[in-house]
Every structure is written in C-alpha cells, then in structure tokens.
C-alpha cells in the first residue's frame, strides 16, 4: 500500500481535528480551533461553521488553512497523525446529498441548518504530511490523496443514500455479521452511515451496551451501486451470512 493510500485510509477513520487559520485580529499568528468534519466522495473534509466564528472570519480573509487529525490521545507522538494543508471554499448548504451525508455522521448538527449563519466549507487538500509511526512519514500531494475511481460527479455520491437505506432496511443482519467477522465486535444492532470508493462506516450497538463507529475497507475500490453490491456480497460470503 502506498503512503498516500494509507493516509487516506487513516483520514477516513477520523471525524475531528484541529483547524488552523491565519488570524485577522492578530495578523501573522495562526489560530487553532476544534473542527468536526465529514469527508465528501473525493476525500476532501467538509466542515459546517458559523459566519460569526473566529475561524470563519479568518477563512473569509484568507482561505488557506491546515487541519491536523490524529488517532488516540494516550501517546500522540507514537500514534499516527496527518496534517492537511489547503484552501477552504464555501459550498451550497442546500445540497441535499451532502446535507444527508453530514447529518448521518453528525446528527447533533441538525439544528444548525435552521440557522442562517451556518455554511458548509470544503477543505481542498493541496499537500499533506502523514506520520504513520517511527521512521514512516512523508509529504503527499493533494491529488494523490484523492480516490482515483471517484470524481466530484461520481454516480456513487448520488446513489449513496439509496444504498444506505436499502442496507439499513433489509440487511442489518449482514452488518452485524461484518462487525463480528472483520472487527470481532458482537453487535446487537448496526446501521450503515456512509459508503465511499474504499469502504463504508457503520454505527453499531455492542452487547456491552456501547455505541461505536466501525470502518470497513473493500478489497477493491467501487464506483457505483452495482460495484458496491458486489463488494458487499463478497463480504457476506467471507462472513458466511
């Protein structure tokens, strides 16, 4: 696996990071803030931020930002971490597919859509610095971070909601079986949150009464609903559903 592919897999496993913008109030200084995000189908982070927020005012003045994401907090220097550098560009908040995807991962943000000062911004990655562990690190171009099989207008983005609705209505037992086979997690319930070229995410309720999000990677990338079905059938065979 290339370093770029590994970095993208790492990014797909994260949901929040530290967003750094260039301060308007204190010129020349970076300003850091906590930023939950969801990836779009081209692997770019999508943030939902308020116009009155300090970081939004900074972005309006200078869209160049960085986003630091990391795994765990027990030993930050030993764990993987990824710094993304790019430009934050405002998107249409009324994009139904993007809104649905964001709310599946961040349901607590539902009320923000009723407030006129909240907007989506996409961080278009120009460069990334990935540190996978001691002695394994490097710079990666933004183009290399994107899944080659999916473009911004890929069929998968438009088909995602219907795939998820079908899986959550008719194949919860398969999601539970995947959880046990691929993660050794015994689940009492599971629901798919999002599916992309490289895999999918599912929220599961465990027998211990906990809720967690599991990441499932496909053996081969998918492009649309048909190839998604084939990948999921292969997983079912492996899990003997």
PDB file of C-alpha atoms in Angstrom:
ATOM      1  CA  UNK A   1       0.000   0.000   0.000  1.00  0.00           C
ATOM      2  CA  UNK A   2       1.323   3.454  -0.905  1.00  0.00           C
ATOM      3  CA  UNK A   3       1.796   6.106   1.760  1.00  0.00           C
ATOM      4  CA  UNK A   4      -0.943   8.194   0.076  1.00  0.00           C
ATOM      5  CA  UNK A   5      -3.420   5.298   0.195  1.00  0.00           C
ATOM      6  CA  UNK A   6      -2.583   4.623   3.826  1.00  0.00           C
ATOM      7  CA  UNK A   7      -3.000   8.317   4.650  1.00  0.00           C
ATOM      8  CA  UNK A   8      -6.440   8.385   3.012  1.00  0.00           C
ATOM      9  CA  UNK A   9      -7.494   5.296   4.961  1.00  0.00           C
ATOM     10  CA  UNK A  10      -6.295   6.985   8.133  1.00  0.00           C
ATOM     11  CA  UNK A  11      -8.231  10.156   7.273  1.00  0.00           C
ATOM     12  CA  UNK A  12     -11.401   8.129   6.652  1.00  0.00           C
ATOM     13  CA  UNK A  13     -11.136   6.744  10.192  1.00  0.00           C
ATOM     14  CA  UNK A  14     -11.236  10.199  11.817  1.00  0.00           C
ATOM     15  CA  UNK A  15     -14.078  12.644  12.480  1.00  0.00           C
ATOM     16  CA  UNK A  16     -12.459  15.696  14.063  1.00  0.00           C
ATOM     17  CA  UNK A  17      -9.238  17.656  14.160  1.00  0.00           C
ATOM     18  CA  UNK A  18      -7.565  20.946  14.927  1.00  0.00           C
ATOM     19  CA  UNK A  19      -8.268  23.600  12.280  1.00  0.00           C
ATOM     20  CA  UNK A  20      -5.634  26.323  11.960  1.00  0.00           C
ATOM     21  CA  UNK A  21      -6.411  29.592  10.184  1.00  0.00           C
ATOM     22  CA  UNK A  22      -4.499  32.847   9.834  1.00  0.00           C
ATOM     23  CA  UNK A  23      -5.782  35.317  12.403  1.00  0.00           C
ATOM     24  CA  UNK A  24      -7.411  38.533  11.234  1.00  0.00           C
ATOM     25  CA  UNK A  25      -7.408  40.040  14.710  1.00  0.00           C
ATOM     26  CA  UNK A  26      -3.750  39.259  15.385  1.00  0.00           C
ATOM     27  CA  UNK A  27      -2.036  39.477  11.996  1.00  0.00           C
ATOM     28  CA  UNK A  28       0.602  36.872  11.284  1.00  0.00           C
ATOM     29  CA  UNK A  29      -0.464  34.471  14.031  1.00  0.00           C
ATOM     30  CA  UNK A  30      -2.114  31.081  13.425  1.00  0.00           C
ATOM     31  CA  UNK A  31      -5.431  30.474  15.197  1.00  0.00           C
ATOM     32  CA  UNK A  32      -6.399  26.925  16.207  1.00  0.00           C
ATOM     33  CA  UNK A  33      -9.889  25.596  16.832  1.00  0.00           C
ATOM     34  CA  UNK A  34     -11.598  22.231  17.167  1.00  0.00           C
ATOM     35  CA  UNK A  35     -13.329  21.167  13.950  1.00  0.00           C
ATOM     36  CA  UNK A  36     -15.591  18.141  13.417  1.00  0.00           C
ATOM     37  CA  UNK A  37     -15.723  17.120   9.756  1.00  0.00           C
ATOM     38  CA  UNK A  38     -17.084  14.605   7.275  1.00  0.00           C
ATOM     39  CA  UNK A  39     -15.312  13.606   4.067  1.00  0.00           C
ATOM     40  CA  UNK A  40     -17.015  14.033   0.706  1.00  0.00           C
ATOM     41  CA  UNK A  41     -16.676  11.428  -2.043  1.00  0.00           C
ATOM     42  CA  UNK A  42     -13.446  12.963  -3.328  1.00  0.00           C
ATOM     43  CA  UNK A  43     -11.840  12.594   0.096  1.00  0.00           C
ATOM     44  CA  UNK A  44     -11.998  16.292   0.998  1.00  0.00           C
ATOM     45  CA  UNK A  45     -13.008  17.346   4.535  1.00  0.00           C
ATOM     46  CA  UNK A  46     -16.337  19.156   4.853  1.00  0.00           C
ATOM     47  CA  UNK A  47     -16.843  21.438   7.851  1.00  0.00           C
ATOM     48  CA  UNK A  48     -20.030  23.216   8.954  1.00  0.00           C
ATOM     49  CA  UNK A  49     -19.155  26.558  10.525  1.00  0.00           C
ATOM     50  CA  UNK A  50     -20.851  29.768  11.631  1.00  0.00           C
ATOM     51  CA  UNK A  51     -20.204  33.132   9.989  1.00  0.00           C
ATOM     52  CA  UNK A  52     -19.649  34.717  13.388  1.00  0.00           C
ATOM     53  CA  UNK A  53     -16.967  32.193  14.415  1.00  0.00           C
ATOM     54  CA  UNK A  54     -13.397  33.448  14.640  1.00  0.00           C
ATOM     55  CA  UNK A  55     -12.085  30.805  12.253  1.00  0.00           C
ATOM     56  CA  UNK A  56     -14.745  31.631   9.654  1.00  0.00           C
ATOM     57  CA  UNK A  57     -13.807  35.290   9.666  1.00  0.00           C
ATOM     58  CA  UNK A  58     -10.192  34.232   9.206  1.00  0.00           C
ATOM     59  CA  UNK A  59     -11.126  31.961   6.273  1.00  0.00           C
ATOM     60  CA  UNK A  60     -13.087  34.737   4.566  1.00  0.00           C
ATOM     61  CA  UNK A  61      -9.980  36.936   4.727  1.00  0.00           C
ATOM     62  CA  UNK A  62      -7.550  34.163   3.775  1.00  0.00           C
ATOM     63  CA  UNK A  63      -8.852  30.708   2.794  1.00  0.00           C
ATOM     64  CA  UNK A  64      -5.509  28.931   3.327  1.00  0.00           C
ATOM     65  CA  UNK A  65      -5.863  26.556   6.286  1.00  0.00           C
ATOM     66  CA  UNK A  66      -4.405  23.431   7.806  1.00  0.00           C
ATOM     67  CA  UNK A  67      -6.211  20.590   9.543  1.00  0.00           C
ATOM     68  CA  UNK A  68      -4.429  18.266  11.966  1.00  0.00           C
ATOM     69  CA  UNK A  69      -6.058  14.882  12.626  1.00  0.00           C
ATOM     70  CA  UNK A  70      -4.700  12.205  14.926  1.00  0.00           C
ATOM     71  CA  UNK A  71      -5.577   8.822  16.412  1.00  0.00           C
ATOM     72  CA  UNK A  72      -5.965   8.388  20.156  1.00  0.00           C
ATOM     73  CA  UNK A  73      -4.644  10.608  22.890  1.00  0.00           C
ATOM     74  CA  UNK A  74      -2.623   8.200  25.038  1.00  0.00           C
ATOM     75  CA  UNK A  75       0.698   8.787  23.228  1.00  0.00           C
ATOM     76  CA  UNK A  76       0.290  11.382  20.485  1.00  0.00           C
ATOM     77  CA  UNK A  77       3.868  11.144  19.252  1.00  0.00           C
ATOM     78  CA  UNK A  78       3.708   7.372  18.878  1.00  0.00           C
ATOM     79  CA  UNK A  79       0.341   7.291  17.107  1.00  0.00           C
ATOM     80  CA  UNK A  80      -0.466   8.184  13.515  1.00  0.00           C
ATOM     81  CA  UNK A  81      -1.199  11.779  12.610  1.00  0.00           C
ATOM     82  CA  UNK A  82      -1.942  13.685   9.449  1.00  0.00           C
ATOM     83  CA  UNK A  83      -1.673  17.392   8.646  1.00  0.00           C
ATOM     84  CA  UNK A  84      -3.673  18.636   5.662  1.00  0.00           C
ATOM     85  CA  UNK A  85      -2.943  21.975   4.010  1.00  0.00           C
ATOM     86  CA  UNK A  86      -5.363  23.505   1.540  1.00  0.00           C
ATOM     87  CA  UNK A  87      -7.974  26.137   0.818  1.00  0.00           C
ATOM     88  CA  UNK A  88     -11.405  26.280   2.431  1.00  0.00           C
ATOM     89  CA  UNK A  89     -14.170  27.053  -0.068  1.00  0.00           C
ATOM     90  CA  UNK A  90     -17.803  27.802   0.760  1.00  0.00           C
ATOM     91  CA  UNK A  91     -20.381  25.312  -0.557  1.00  0.00           C
ATOM     92  CA  UNK A  92     -24.138  25.263  -1.059  1.00  0.00           C
ATOM     93  CA  UNK A  93     -25.777  24.364   2.270  1.00  0.00           C
ATOM     94  CA  UNK A  94     -28.860  23.232   0.353  1.00  0.00           C
ATOM     95  CA  UNK A  95     -27.000  20.337  -1.338  1.00  0.00           C
ATOM     96  CA  UNK A  96     -29.382  17.547  -0.279  1.00  0.00           C
ATOM     97  CA  UNK A  97     -26.909  14.667  -0.716  1.00  0.00           C
ATOM     98  CA  UNK A  98     -24.153  16.463   1.188  1.00  0.00           C
ATOM     99  CA  UNK A  99     -26.540  17.512   3.954  1.00  0.00           C
ATOM    100  CA  UNK A 100     -27.829  13.941   4.324  1.00  0.00           C
ATOM    101  CA  UNK A 101     -24.285  12.549   4.458  1.00  0.00           C
ATOM    102  CA  UNK A 102     -23.159  15.114   7.026  1.00  0.00           C
ATOM    103  CA  UNK A 103     -26.160  14.506   9.297  1.00  0.00           C
ATOM    104  CA  UNK A 104     -25.734  10.737   9.241  1.00  0.00           C
ATOM    105  CA  UNK A 105     -22.327  11.236  10.832  1.00  0.00           C
ATOM    106  CA  UNK A 106     -23.164  14.382  12.825  1.00  0.00           C
ATOM    107  CA  UNK A 107     -26.883  14.157  13.777  1.00  0.00           C
ATOM    108  CA  UNK A 108     -26.343  16.654  16.589  1.00  0.00           C
ATOM    109  CA  UNK A 109     -25.821  19.350  13.928  1.00  0.00           C
ATOM    110  CA  UNK A 110     -29.413  19.119  12.620  1.00  0.00           C
ATOM    111  CA  UNK A 111     -30.443  22.351  14.320  1.00  0.00           C
ATOM    112  CA  UNK A 112     -27.633  24.303  12.680  1.00  0.00           C
ATOM    113  CA  UNK A 113     -29.354  24.087   9.306  1.00  0.00           C
ATOM    114  CA  UNK A 114     -32.172  26.257  10.619  1.00  0.00           C
ATOM    115  CA  UNK A 115     -29.679  29.000  11.419  1.00  0.00           C
ATOM    116  CA  UNK A 116     -28.818  31.258   8.507  1.00  0.00           C
ATOM    117  CA  UNK A 117     -25.228  31.873   9.597  1.00  0.00           C
ATOM    118  CA  UNK A 118     -24.018  28.264   9.261  1.00  0.00           C
ATOM    119  CA  UNK A 119     -22.444  27.135   5.976  1.00  0.00           C
ATOM    120  CA  UNK A 120     -20.513  24.209   4.549  1.00  0.00           C
ATOM    121  CA  UNK A 121     -16.876  24.699   3.620  1.00  0.00           C
ATOM    122  CA  UNK A 122     -14.764  22.150   1.761  1.00  0.00           C
ATOM    123  CA  UNK A 123     -11.050  21.990   2.510  1.00  0.00           C
ATOM    124  CA  UNK A 124      -9.465  21.280  -0.866  1.00  0.00           C
ATOM    125  CA  UNK A 125      -6.252  19.484   0.007  1.00  0.00           C
ATOM    126  CA  UNK A 126      -3.093  20.826  -1.657  1.00  0.00           C
ATOM    127  CA  UNK A 127      -0.470  18.994   0.413  1.00  0.00           C
ATOM    128  CA  UNK A 128      -0.468  16.546   3.292  1.00  0.00           C
ATOM    129  CA  UNK A 129       2.130  15.417   5.806  1.00  0.00           C
ATOM    130  CA  UNK A 130       1.495  11.905   7.119  1.00  0.00           C
ATOM    131  CA  UNK A 131       3.349  10.357  10.027  1.00  0.00           C
ATOM    132  CA  UNK A 132       2.365   6.706  10.314  1.00  0.00           C
ATOM    133  CA  UNK A 133       4.905   5.865  13.011  1.00  0.00           C
ATOM    134  CA  UNK A 134       8.597   5.994  13.765  1.00  0.00           C
ATOM    135  CA  UNK A 135      10.557   6.228  10.504  1.00  0.00           C
ATOM    136  CA  UNK A 136       7.453   6.095   8.289  1.00  0.00           C
ATOM    137  CA  UNK A 137       6.422   9.538   7.153  1.00  0.00           C
ATOM    138  CA  UNK A 138       6.352  11.832   4.146  1.00  0.00           C
ATOM    139  CA  UNK A 139       4.727  14.596   2.143  1.00  0.00           C
ATOM    140  CA  UNK A 140       1.839  13.706  -0.164  1.00  0.00           C
ATOM    141  CA  UNK A 141       0.259  15.818  -2.888  1.00  0.00           C
ATOM    142  CA  UNK A 142      -3.428  16.623  -2.662  1.00  0.00           C
ATOM    143  CA  UNK A 143      -4.100  14.812  -5.949  1.00  0.00           C
ATOM    144  CA  UNK A 144      -2.508  11.628  -4.593  1.00  0.00           C
ATOM    145  CA  UNK A 145      -4.829  11.756  -1.564  1.00  0.00           C
ATOM    146  CA  UNK A 146      -7.964  11.523  -3.719  1.00  0.00           C
ATOM    147  CA  UNK A 147      -9.506   8.154  -4.664  1.00  0.00           C
ATOM    148  CA  UNK A 148      -8.786   7.760  -8.378  1.00  0.00           C
ATOM    149  CA  UNK A 149     -12.051   5.886  -9.004  1.00  0.00           C
ATOM    150  CA  UNK A 150     -14.355   8.721  -7.900  1.00  0.00           C
ATOM    151  CA  UNK A 151     -14.834  12.230  -9.235  1.00  0.00           C
ATOM    152  CA  UNK A 152     -16.908  15.050  -7.792  1.00  0.00           C
ATOM    153  CA  UNK A 153     -19.824  13.991 -10.044  1.00  0.00           C
ATOM    154  CA  UNK A 154     -19.418  10.263  -9.475  1.00  0.00           C
ATOM    155  CA  UNK A 155     -22.598   8.122  -9.563  1.00  0.00           C
ATOM    156  CA  UNK A 156     -21.709   6.798  -6.118  1.00  0.00           C
ATOM    157  CA  UNK A 157     -22.305  10.179  -4.470  1.00  0.00           C
ATOM    158  CA  UNK A 158     -25.827  10.373  -5.895  1.00  0.00           C
ATOM    159  CA  UNK A 159     -26.549   6.700  -5.160  1.00  0.00           C
ATOM    160  CA  UNK A 160     -25.198   6.672  -1.608  1.00  0.00           C
ATOM    161  CA  UNK A 161     -28.456   7.473   0.191  1.00  0.00           C
ATOM    162  CA  UNK A 162     -30.411   4.742  -1.605  1.00  0.00           C
ATOM    163  CA  UNK A 163     -27.653   2.165  -0.932  1.00  0.00           C
ATOM    164  CA  UNK A 164     -27.697   3.037   2.758  1.00  0.00           C
ATOM    165  CA  UNK A 165     -31.483   2.968   3.006  1.00  0.00           C
ATOM    166  CA  UNK A 166     -31.521  -0.488   1.403  1.00  0.00           C
ATOM    167  CA  UNK A 167     -28.798  -1.881   3.670  1.00  0.00           C
ATOM    168  CA  UNK A 168     -30.388  -0.470   6.832  1.00  0.00           C
ATOM    169  CA  UNK A 169     -33.865  -1.701   5.883  1.00  0.00           C
ATOM    170  CA  UNK A 170     -33.021  -5.187   4.596  1.00  0.00           C
ATOM    171  CA  UNK A 171     -29.500  -6.190   5.599  1.00  0.00           C
ATOM    172  CA  UNK A 172     -28.929  -5.258   9.244  1.00  0.00           C
ATOM    173  CA  UNK A 173     -28.049  -8.918   9.875  1.00  0.00           C
ATOM    174  CA  UNK A 174     -25.252  -8.609   7.326  1.00  0.00           C
ATOM    175  CA  UNK A 175     -23.855  -5.505   9.023  1.00  0.00           C
ATOM    176  CA  UNK A 176     -23.904  -7.357  12.360  1.00  0.00           C
ATOM    177  CA  UNK A 177     -22.086 -10.302  10.756  1.00  0.00           C
ATOM    178  CA  UNK A 178     -19.478  -7.982   9.217  1.00  0.00           C
ATOM    179  CA  UNK A 179     -18.871  -6.442  12.643  1.00  0.00           C
ATOM    180  CA  UNK A 180     -18.145  -9.840  14.159  1.00  0.00           C
ATOM    181  CA  UNK A 181     -16.077 -11.222  11.292  1.00  0.00           C
ATOM    182  CA  UNK A 182     -13.944  -8.187  10.427  1.00  0.00           C
ATOM    183  CA  UNK A 183     -13.705  -6.461  13.835  1.00  0.00           C
ATOM    184  CA  UNK A 184     -14.585  -9.204  16.328  1.00  0.00           C
ATOM    185  CA  UNK A 185     -17.308  -6.928  17.692  1.00  0.00           C
ATOM    186  CA  UNK A 186     -20.525  -8.584  18.855  1.00  0.00           C
ATOM    187  CA  UNK A 187     -23.296  -6.184  17.873  1.00  0.00           C
ATOM    188  CA  UNK A 188     -26.976  -6.191  18.731  1.00  0.00           C
ATOM    189  CA  UNK A 189     -27.779  -3.608  16.060  1.00  0.00           C
ATOM    190  CA  UNK A 190     -25.924  -1.883  13.237  1.00  0.00           C
ATOM    191  CA  UNK A 191     -26.629   0.799  10.660  1.00  0.00           C
ATOM    192  CA  UNK A 192     -24.601   1.992   7.725  1.00  0.00           C
ATOM    193  CA  UNK A 193     -23.637   5.671   7.921  1.00  0.00           C
ATOM    194  CA  UNK A 194     -21.767   6.243   4.684  1.00  0.00           C
ATOM    195  CA  UNK A 195     -20.253   4.376   1.765  1.00  0.00           C
ATOM    196  CA  UNK A 196     -17.395   5.539  -0.440  1.00  0.00           C
ATOM    197  CA  UNK A 197     -14.986   4.198  -3.044  1.00  0.00           C
ATOM    198  CA  UNK A 198     -12.795   2.479  -0.471  1.00  0.00           C
ATOM    199  CA  UNK A 199     -15.302   1.120   2.039  1.00  0.00           C
ATOM    200  CA  UNK A 200     -18.082   2.076   4.419  1.00  0.00           C
ATOM    201  CA  UNK A 201     -18.759   3.117   8.006  1.00  0.00           C
ATOM    202  CA  UNK A 202     -21.330   1.563  10.322  1.00  0.00           C
ATOM    203  CA  UNK A 203     -22.582   2.588  13.746  1.00  0.00           C
ATOM    204  CA  UNK A 204     -23.037  -0.453  15.955  1.00  0.00           C
ATOM    205  CA  UNK A 205     -24.538  -1.114  19.360  1.00  0.00           C
ATOM    206  CA  UNK A 206     -22.464  -3.726  21.160  1.00  0.00           C
ATOM    207  CA  UNK A 207     -23.584  -6.446  23.543  1.00  0.00           C
ATOM    208  CA  UNK A 208     -21.809  -4.466  26.273  1.00  0.00           C
ATOM    209  CA  UNK A 209     -24.207  -1.563  25.724  1.00  0.00           C
ATOM    210  CA  UNK A 210     -21.695   0.683  23.952  1.00  0.00           C
ATOM    211  CA  UNK A 211     -22.036   2.508  20.630  1.00  0.00           C
ATOM    212  CA  UNK A 212     -19.121   2.793  18.237  1.00  0.00           C
ATOM    213  CA  UNK A 213     -18.400   3.517  14.585  1.00  0.00           C
ATOM    214  CA  UNK A 214     -16.546   0.807  12.676  1.00  0.00           C
ATOM    215  CA  UNK A 215     -14.699   1.268   9.391  1.00  0.00           C
ATOM    216  CA  UNK A 216     -14.850  -1.490   6.757  1.00  0.00           C
ATOM    217  CA  UNK A 217     -12.415  -1.362   3.816  1.00  0.00           C
ATOM    218  CA  UNK A 218     -13.203  -3.006   0.492  1.00  0.00           C
ATOM    219  CA  UNK A 219     -10.660  -5.302  -1.150  1.00  0.00           C
ATOM    220  CA  UNK A 220     -11.141  -3.400  -4.417  1.00  0.00           C
ATOM    221  CA  UNK A 221     -12.443   0.151  -4.923  1.00  0.00           C
ATOM    222  CA  UNK A 222     -16.030   0.633  -6.066  1.00  0.00           C
ATOM    223  CA  UNK A 223     -17.521   3.213  -8.438  1.00  0.00           C
ATOM    224  CA  UNK A 224     -21.301   2.851  -8.217  1.00  0.00           C
ATOM    225  CA  UNK A 225     -24.224   0.928  -6.722  1.00  0.00           C
ATOM    226  CA  UNK A 226     -23.569  -2.170  -8.818  1.00  0.00           C
ATOM    227  CA  UNK A 227     -19.933  -2.498  -7.773  1.00  0.00           C
ATOM    228  CA  UNK A 228     -20.959  -1.685  -4.180  1.00  0.00           C
ATOM    229  CA  UNK A 229     -23.380  -4.625  -4.247  1.00  0.00           C
ATOM    230  CA  UNK A 230     -20.648  -6.950  -5.498  1.00  0.00           C
ATOM    231  CA  UNK A 231     -18.267  -5.819  -2.757  1.00  0.00           C
ATOM    232  CA  UNK A 232     -20.910  -6.276  -0.052  1.00  0.00           C
ATOM    233  CA  UNK A 233     -21.852  -9.739  -1.363  1.00  0.00           C
ATOM    234  CA  UNK A 234     -18.190 -10.757  -1.215  1.00  0.00           C
ATOM    235  CA  UNK A 235     -18.044  -9.553   2.377  1.00  0.00           C
ATOM    236  CA  UNK A 236     -21.159 -11.565   3.183  1.00  0.00           C
ATOM    237  CA  UNK A 237     -19.531 -14.682   1.746  1.00  0.00           C
ATOM    238  CA  UNK A 238     -16.427 -14.058   3.863  1.00  0.00           C
ATOM    239  CA  UNK A 239     -18.598 -13.553   6.938  1.00  0.00           C
ATOM    240  CA  UNK A 240     -20.786 -16.518   5.902  1.00  0.00           C
ATOM    241  CA  UNK A 241     -24.041 -14.570   6.189  1.00  0.00           C
TER     242      UNK A 241
END
